[in-house]
Every structure is written in structure tokens, then in C-alpha cells.
PDB file of C-alpha atoms and ligand atoms in Angstrom:
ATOM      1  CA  UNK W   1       0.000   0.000   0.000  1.00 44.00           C
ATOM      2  CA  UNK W   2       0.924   3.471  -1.053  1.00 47.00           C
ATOM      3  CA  UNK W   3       1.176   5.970   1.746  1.00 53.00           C
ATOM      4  CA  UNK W   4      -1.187   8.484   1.297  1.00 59.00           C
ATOM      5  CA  UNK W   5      -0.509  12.129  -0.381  1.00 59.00           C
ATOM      6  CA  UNK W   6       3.418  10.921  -1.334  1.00 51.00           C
ATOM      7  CA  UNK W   7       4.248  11.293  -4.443  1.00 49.00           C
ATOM      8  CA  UNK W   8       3.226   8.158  -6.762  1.00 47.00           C
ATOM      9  CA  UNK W   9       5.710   5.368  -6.040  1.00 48.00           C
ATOM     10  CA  UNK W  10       4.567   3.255  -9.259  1.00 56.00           C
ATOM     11  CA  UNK W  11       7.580   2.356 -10.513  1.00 52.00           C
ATOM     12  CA  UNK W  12       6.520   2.414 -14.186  1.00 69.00           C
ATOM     13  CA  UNK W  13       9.199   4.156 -16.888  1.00 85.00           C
ATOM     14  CA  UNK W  14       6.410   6.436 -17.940  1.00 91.00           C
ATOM     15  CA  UNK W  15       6.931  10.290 -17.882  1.00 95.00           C
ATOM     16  CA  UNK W  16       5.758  12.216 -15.044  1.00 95.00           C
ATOM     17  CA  UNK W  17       3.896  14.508 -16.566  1.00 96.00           C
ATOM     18  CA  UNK W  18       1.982  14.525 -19.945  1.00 97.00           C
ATOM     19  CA  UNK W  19       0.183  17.360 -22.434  1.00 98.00           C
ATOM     20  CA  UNK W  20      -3.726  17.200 -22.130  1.00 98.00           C
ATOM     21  CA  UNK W  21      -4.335  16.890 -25.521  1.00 98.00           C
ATOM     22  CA  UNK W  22      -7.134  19.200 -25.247  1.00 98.00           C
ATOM     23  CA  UNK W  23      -5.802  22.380 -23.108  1.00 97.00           C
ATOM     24  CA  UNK W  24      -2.172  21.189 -24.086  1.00 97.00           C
ATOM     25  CA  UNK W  25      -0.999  22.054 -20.540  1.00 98.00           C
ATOM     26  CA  UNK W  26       1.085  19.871 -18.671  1.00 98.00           C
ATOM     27  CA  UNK W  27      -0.484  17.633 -15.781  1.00 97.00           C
ATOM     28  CA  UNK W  28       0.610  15.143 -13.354  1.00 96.00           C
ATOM     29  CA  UNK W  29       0.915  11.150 -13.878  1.00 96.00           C
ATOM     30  CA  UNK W  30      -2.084   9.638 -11.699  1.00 96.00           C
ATOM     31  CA  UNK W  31      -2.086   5.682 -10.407  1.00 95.00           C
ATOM     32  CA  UNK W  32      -3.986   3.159 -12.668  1.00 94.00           C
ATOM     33  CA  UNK W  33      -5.759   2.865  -9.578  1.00 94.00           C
ATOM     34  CA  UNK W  34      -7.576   6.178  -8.592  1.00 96.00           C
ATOM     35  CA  UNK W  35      -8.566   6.292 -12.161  1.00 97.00           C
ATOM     36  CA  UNK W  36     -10.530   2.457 -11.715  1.00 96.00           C
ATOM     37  CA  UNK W  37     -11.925   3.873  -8.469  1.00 96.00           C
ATOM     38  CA  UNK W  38     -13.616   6.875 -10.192  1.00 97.00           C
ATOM     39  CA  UNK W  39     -14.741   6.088 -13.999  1.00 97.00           C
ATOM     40  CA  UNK W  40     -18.099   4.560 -14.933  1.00 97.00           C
ATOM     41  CA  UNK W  41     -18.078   0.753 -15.727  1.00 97.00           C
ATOM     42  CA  UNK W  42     -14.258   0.403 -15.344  1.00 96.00           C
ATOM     43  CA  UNK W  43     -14.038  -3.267 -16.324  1.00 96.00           C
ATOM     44  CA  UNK W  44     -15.179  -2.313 -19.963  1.00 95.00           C
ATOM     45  CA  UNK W  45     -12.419   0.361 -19.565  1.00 95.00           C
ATOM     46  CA  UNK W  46      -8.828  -1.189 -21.488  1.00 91.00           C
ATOM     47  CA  UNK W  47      -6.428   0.438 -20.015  1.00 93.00           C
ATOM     48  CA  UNK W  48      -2.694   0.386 -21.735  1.00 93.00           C
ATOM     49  CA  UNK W  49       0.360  -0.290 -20.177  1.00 93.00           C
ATOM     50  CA  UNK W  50       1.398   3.866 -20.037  1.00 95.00           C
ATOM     51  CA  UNK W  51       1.193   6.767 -18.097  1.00 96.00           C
ATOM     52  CA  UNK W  52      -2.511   8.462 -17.471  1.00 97.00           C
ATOM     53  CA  UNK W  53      -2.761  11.969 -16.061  1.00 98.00           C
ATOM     54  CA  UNK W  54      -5.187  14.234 -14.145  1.00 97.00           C
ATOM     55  CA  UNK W  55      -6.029  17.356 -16.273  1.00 98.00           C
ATOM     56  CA  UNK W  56      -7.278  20.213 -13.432  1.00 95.00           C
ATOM     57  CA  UNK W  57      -8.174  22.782 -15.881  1.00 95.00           C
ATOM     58  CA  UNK W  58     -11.586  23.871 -14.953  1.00 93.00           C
ATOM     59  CA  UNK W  59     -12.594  24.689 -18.202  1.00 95.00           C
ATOM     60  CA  UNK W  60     -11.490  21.531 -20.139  1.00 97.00           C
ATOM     61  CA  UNK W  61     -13.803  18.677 -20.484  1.00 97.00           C
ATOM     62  CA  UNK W  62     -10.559  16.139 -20.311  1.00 98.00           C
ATOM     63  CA  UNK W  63     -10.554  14.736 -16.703  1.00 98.00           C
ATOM     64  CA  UNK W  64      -8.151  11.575 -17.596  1.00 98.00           C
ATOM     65  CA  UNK W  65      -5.742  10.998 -20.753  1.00 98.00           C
ATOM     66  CA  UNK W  66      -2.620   8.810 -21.589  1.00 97.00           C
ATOM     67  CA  UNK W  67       0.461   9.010 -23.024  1.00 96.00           C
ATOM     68  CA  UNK W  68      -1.316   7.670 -26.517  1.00 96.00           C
ATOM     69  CA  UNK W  69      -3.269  10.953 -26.190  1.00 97.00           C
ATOM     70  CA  UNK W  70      -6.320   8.917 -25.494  1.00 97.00           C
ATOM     71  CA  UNK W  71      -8.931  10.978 -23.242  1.00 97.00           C
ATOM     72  CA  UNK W  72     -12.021  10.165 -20.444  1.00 97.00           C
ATOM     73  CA  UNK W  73     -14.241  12.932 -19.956  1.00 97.00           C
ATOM     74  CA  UNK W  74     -16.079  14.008 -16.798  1.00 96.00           C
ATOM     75  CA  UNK W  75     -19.152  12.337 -18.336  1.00 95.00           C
ATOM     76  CA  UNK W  76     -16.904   9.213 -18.225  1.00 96.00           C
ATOM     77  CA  UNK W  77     -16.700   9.294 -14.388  1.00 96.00           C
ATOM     78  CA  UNK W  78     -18.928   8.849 -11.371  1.00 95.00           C
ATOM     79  CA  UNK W  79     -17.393  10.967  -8.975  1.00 92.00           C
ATOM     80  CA  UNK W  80     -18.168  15.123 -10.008  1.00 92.00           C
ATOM     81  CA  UNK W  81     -14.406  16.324  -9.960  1.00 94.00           C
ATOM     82  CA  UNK W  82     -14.938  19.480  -7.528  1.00 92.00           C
ATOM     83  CA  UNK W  83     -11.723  21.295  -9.017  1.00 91.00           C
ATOM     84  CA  UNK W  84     -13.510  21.293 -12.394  1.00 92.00           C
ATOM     85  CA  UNK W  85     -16.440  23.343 -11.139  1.00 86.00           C
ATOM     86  CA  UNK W  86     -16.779  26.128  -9.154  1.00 84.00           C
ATOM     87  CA  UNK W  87     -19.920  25.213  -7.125  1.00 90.00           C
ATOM     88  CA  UNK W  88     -19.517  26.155  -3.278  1.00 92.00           C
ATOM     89  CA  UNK W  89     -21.000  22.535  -3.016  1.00 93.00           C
ATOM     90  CA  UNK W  90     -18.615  20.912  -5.213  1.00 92.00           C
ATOM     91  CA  UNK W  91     -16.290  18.803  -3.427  1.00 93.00           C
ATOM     92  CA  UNK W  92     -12.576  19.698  -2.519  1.00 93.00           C
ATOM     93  CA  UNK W  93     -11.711  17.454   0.186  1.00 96.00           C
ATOM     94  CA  UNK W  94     -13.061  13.584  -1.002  1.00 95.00           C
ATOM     95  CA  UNK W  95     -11.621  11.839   2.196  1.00 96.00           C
ATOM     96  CA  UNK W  96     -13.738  13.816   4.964  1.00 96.00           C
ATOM     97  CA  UNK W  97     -16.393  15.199   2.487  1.00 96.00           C
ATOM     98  CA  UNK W  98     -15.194  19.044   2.672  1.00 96.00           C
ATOM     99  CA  UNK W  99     -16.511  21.093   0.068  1.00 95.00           C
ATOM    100  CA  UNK W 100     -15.046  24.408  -1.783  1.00 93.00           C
ATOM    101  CA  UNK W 101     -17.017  26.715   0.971  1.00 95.00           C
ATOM    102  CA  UNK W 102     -16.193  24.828   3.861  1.00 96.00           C
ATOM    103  CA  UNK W 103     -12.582  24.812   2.610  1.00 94.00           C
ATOM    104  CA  UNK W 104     -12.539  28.620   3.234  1.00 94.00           C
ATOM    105  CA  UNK W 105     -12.908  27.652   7.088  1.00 95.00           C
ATOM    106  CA  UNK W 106      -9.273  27.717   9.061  1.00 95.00           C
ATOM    107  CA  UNK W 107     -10.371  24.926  11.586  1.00 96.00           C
ATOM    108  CA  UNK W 108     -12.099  22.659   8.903  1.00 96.00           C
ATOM    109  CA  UNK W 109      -8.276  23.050   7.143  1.00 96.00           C
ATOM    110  CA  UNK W 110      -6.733  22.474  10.482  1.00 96.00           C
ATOM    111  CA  UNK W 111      -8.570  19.000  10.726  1.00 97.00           C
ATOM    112  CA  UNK W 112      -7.607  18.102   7.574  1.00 96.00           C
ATOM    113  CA  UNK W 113      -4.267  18.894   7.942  1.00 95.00           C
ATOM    114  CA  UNK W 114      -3.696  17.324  11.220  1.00 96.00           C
ATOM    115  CA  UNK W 115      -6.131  14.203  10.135  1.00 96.00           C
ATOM    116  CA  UNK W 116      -3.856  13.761   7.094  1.00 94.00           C
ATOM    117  CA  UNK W 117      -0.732  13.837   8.571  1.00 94.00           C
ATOM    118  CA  UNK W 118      -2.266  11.150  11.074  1.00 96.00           C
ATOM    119  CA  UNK W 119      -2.576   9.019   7.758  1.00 93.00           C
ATOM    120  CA  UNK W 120      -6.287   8.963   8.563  1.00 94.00           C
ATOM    121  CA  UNK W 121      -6.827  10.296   4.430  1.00 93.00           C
ATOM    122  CA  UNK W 122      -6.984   8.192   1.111  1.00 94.00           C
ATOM    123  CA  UNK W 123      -6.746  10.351  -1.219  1.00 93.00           C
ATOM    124  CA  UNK W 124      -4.979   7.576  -3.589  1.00 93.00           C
ATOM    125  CA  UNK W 125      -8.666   6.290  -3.714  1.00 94.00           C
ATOM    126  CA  UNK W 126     -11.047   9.151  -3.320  1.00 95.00           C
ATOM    127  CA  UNK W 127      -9.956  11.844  -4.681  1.00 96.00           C
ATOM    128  CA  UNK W 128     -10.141  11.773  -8.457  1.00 96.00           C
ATOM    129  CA  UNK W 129      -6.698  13.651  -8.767  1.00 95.00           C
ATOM    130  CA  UNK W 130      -4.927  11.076  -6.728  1.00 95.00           C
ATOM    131  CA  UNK W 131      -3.614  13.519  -4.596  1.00 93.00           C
ATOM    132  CA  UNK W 132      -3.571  15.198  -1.445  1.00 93.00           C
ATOM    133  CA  UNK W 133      -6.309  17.590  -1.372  1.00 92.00           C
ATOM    134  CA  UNK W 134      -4.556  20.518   0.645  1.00 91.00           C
ATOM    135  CA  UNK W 135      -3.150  22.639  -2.376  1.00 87.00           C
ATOM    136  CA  UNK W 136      -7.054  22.812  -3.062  1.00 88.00           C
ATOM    137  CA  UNK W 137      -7.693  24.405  -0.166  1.00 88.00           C
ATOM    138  CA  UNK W 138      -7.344  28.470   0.098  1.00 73.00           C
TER     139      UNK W 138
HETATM  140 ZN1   ZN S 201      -7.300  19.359 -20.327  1.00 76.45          ZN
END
């Protein structure tokens, strides 16, 4: 088991980060595994032996894409990626259910924080990025 908001330890040769072939920004690698925990129907999903990356960009469409340039849209997934809307409701925090407004709260932070350096997060699993949710947070 991965421990939680590290940085990926999958030892696969595949580039870090990637171009979204839509926005044609750069984004992070995410695990195989966050992206299985998160799309619709993932056993008719075939996956490739490559890198797949989180695009963040609030205003692309792209939530998932490889290193083939192959993409899976937010209406691919299950979860609502809160990053990619602005909603107050939308969810920032997957692991303790903290949305964008709440993040704005200090002592709602402070729990997370402290909760997360307890190791009592899984982002790896919940949050569609992969990652830590604190950069999220104002
Ligand atoms: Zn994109």
C-alpha cells in the first residue's frame, strides 16, 4: 500500500507529466488505480500499459488521458471532480467530504491537515486527482 498524499511510487518508466491533448498544458501522472476507483463501468475500460494523467483545468472537459493521447471525460466518471467546477457545493476534500465553501474555514483546514498527517486520508482512492487535497484548499 501506497502511503497516502506521497508522491506516486509506481515504478513504471512512464513520464511524469503529460500534455492534455485538449488544453495542451502539462499535468501530473495519476495511479492506474484512482482512475478504476472513479470512472463509470471500469471493467469495460482497457487500459494500456502507459502513463494516465489528471487534467485540473476547470474549463477543459478532459478529466483523464494517456500518453497515446487517449482521453475520459467528466461524463466518463462517477465521482463530479470538484476542481472542475466552481460550485460552493462541489467537493474539494473527497476523504472527509469538505466542500469548496467549507474549505474557506481555518479549523475545517486544520482537521484536515492534522487528520492527514495522522494518515487517517486516502486520497490515492477518493480523490479523483490522486492527490492530497490541501493545495485545493485556500
Ligand atoms: Zn485538459
Amino acid at each position: 500500500m501506497t502511503s497516502c498524499c506521497s508522491e506516486n511510487t509506481d515504478s513504471s518508466s512512464a513520464p511524469k507529466t503529460h500534455r492534455c491533448p485538449v488544453d495542451g498544458e502539462l499535468y501530473s501522472r495519476v495511479p492506474m488505480t484512482t482512475i478504476l476507483h472513479h470512472i463509470h463501468q471500469p471493467w469495460m475500460w482497457h487500459a494500456k500499459p502507459q502513463g494516465y494523467y489528471f487534467c485540473s483545468n476547470p474549463h477543459c472537459d478532459v478529466v483523464y488521458f494517456g500518453e497515446d493521447n487517449s482521453v475520459l471525460t467528466k461524463s466518463s466518471l462517477r465521482t463530479k471532480v470538484g476542481v472542475k467546477d466552481n460550485h460552493p457545493n462541489s467537493l474539494i476534500c473527497y476523504c472527509f467530504g469538505v466542500s469548496r465553501a467549507e474549505s474557506k474555514s481555518q479549523d475545517i483546514k486544520a482537521f484536515v491537515v492534522r487528520s492527514t498527517r495522522e494518515k487517517k486520508c486516502a486520497c490515492t482512492a477518493r480523490n479523483p486527482s490522486g492527490r492530497c487535497c490541501l493545495k485545493d484548499f485556500r
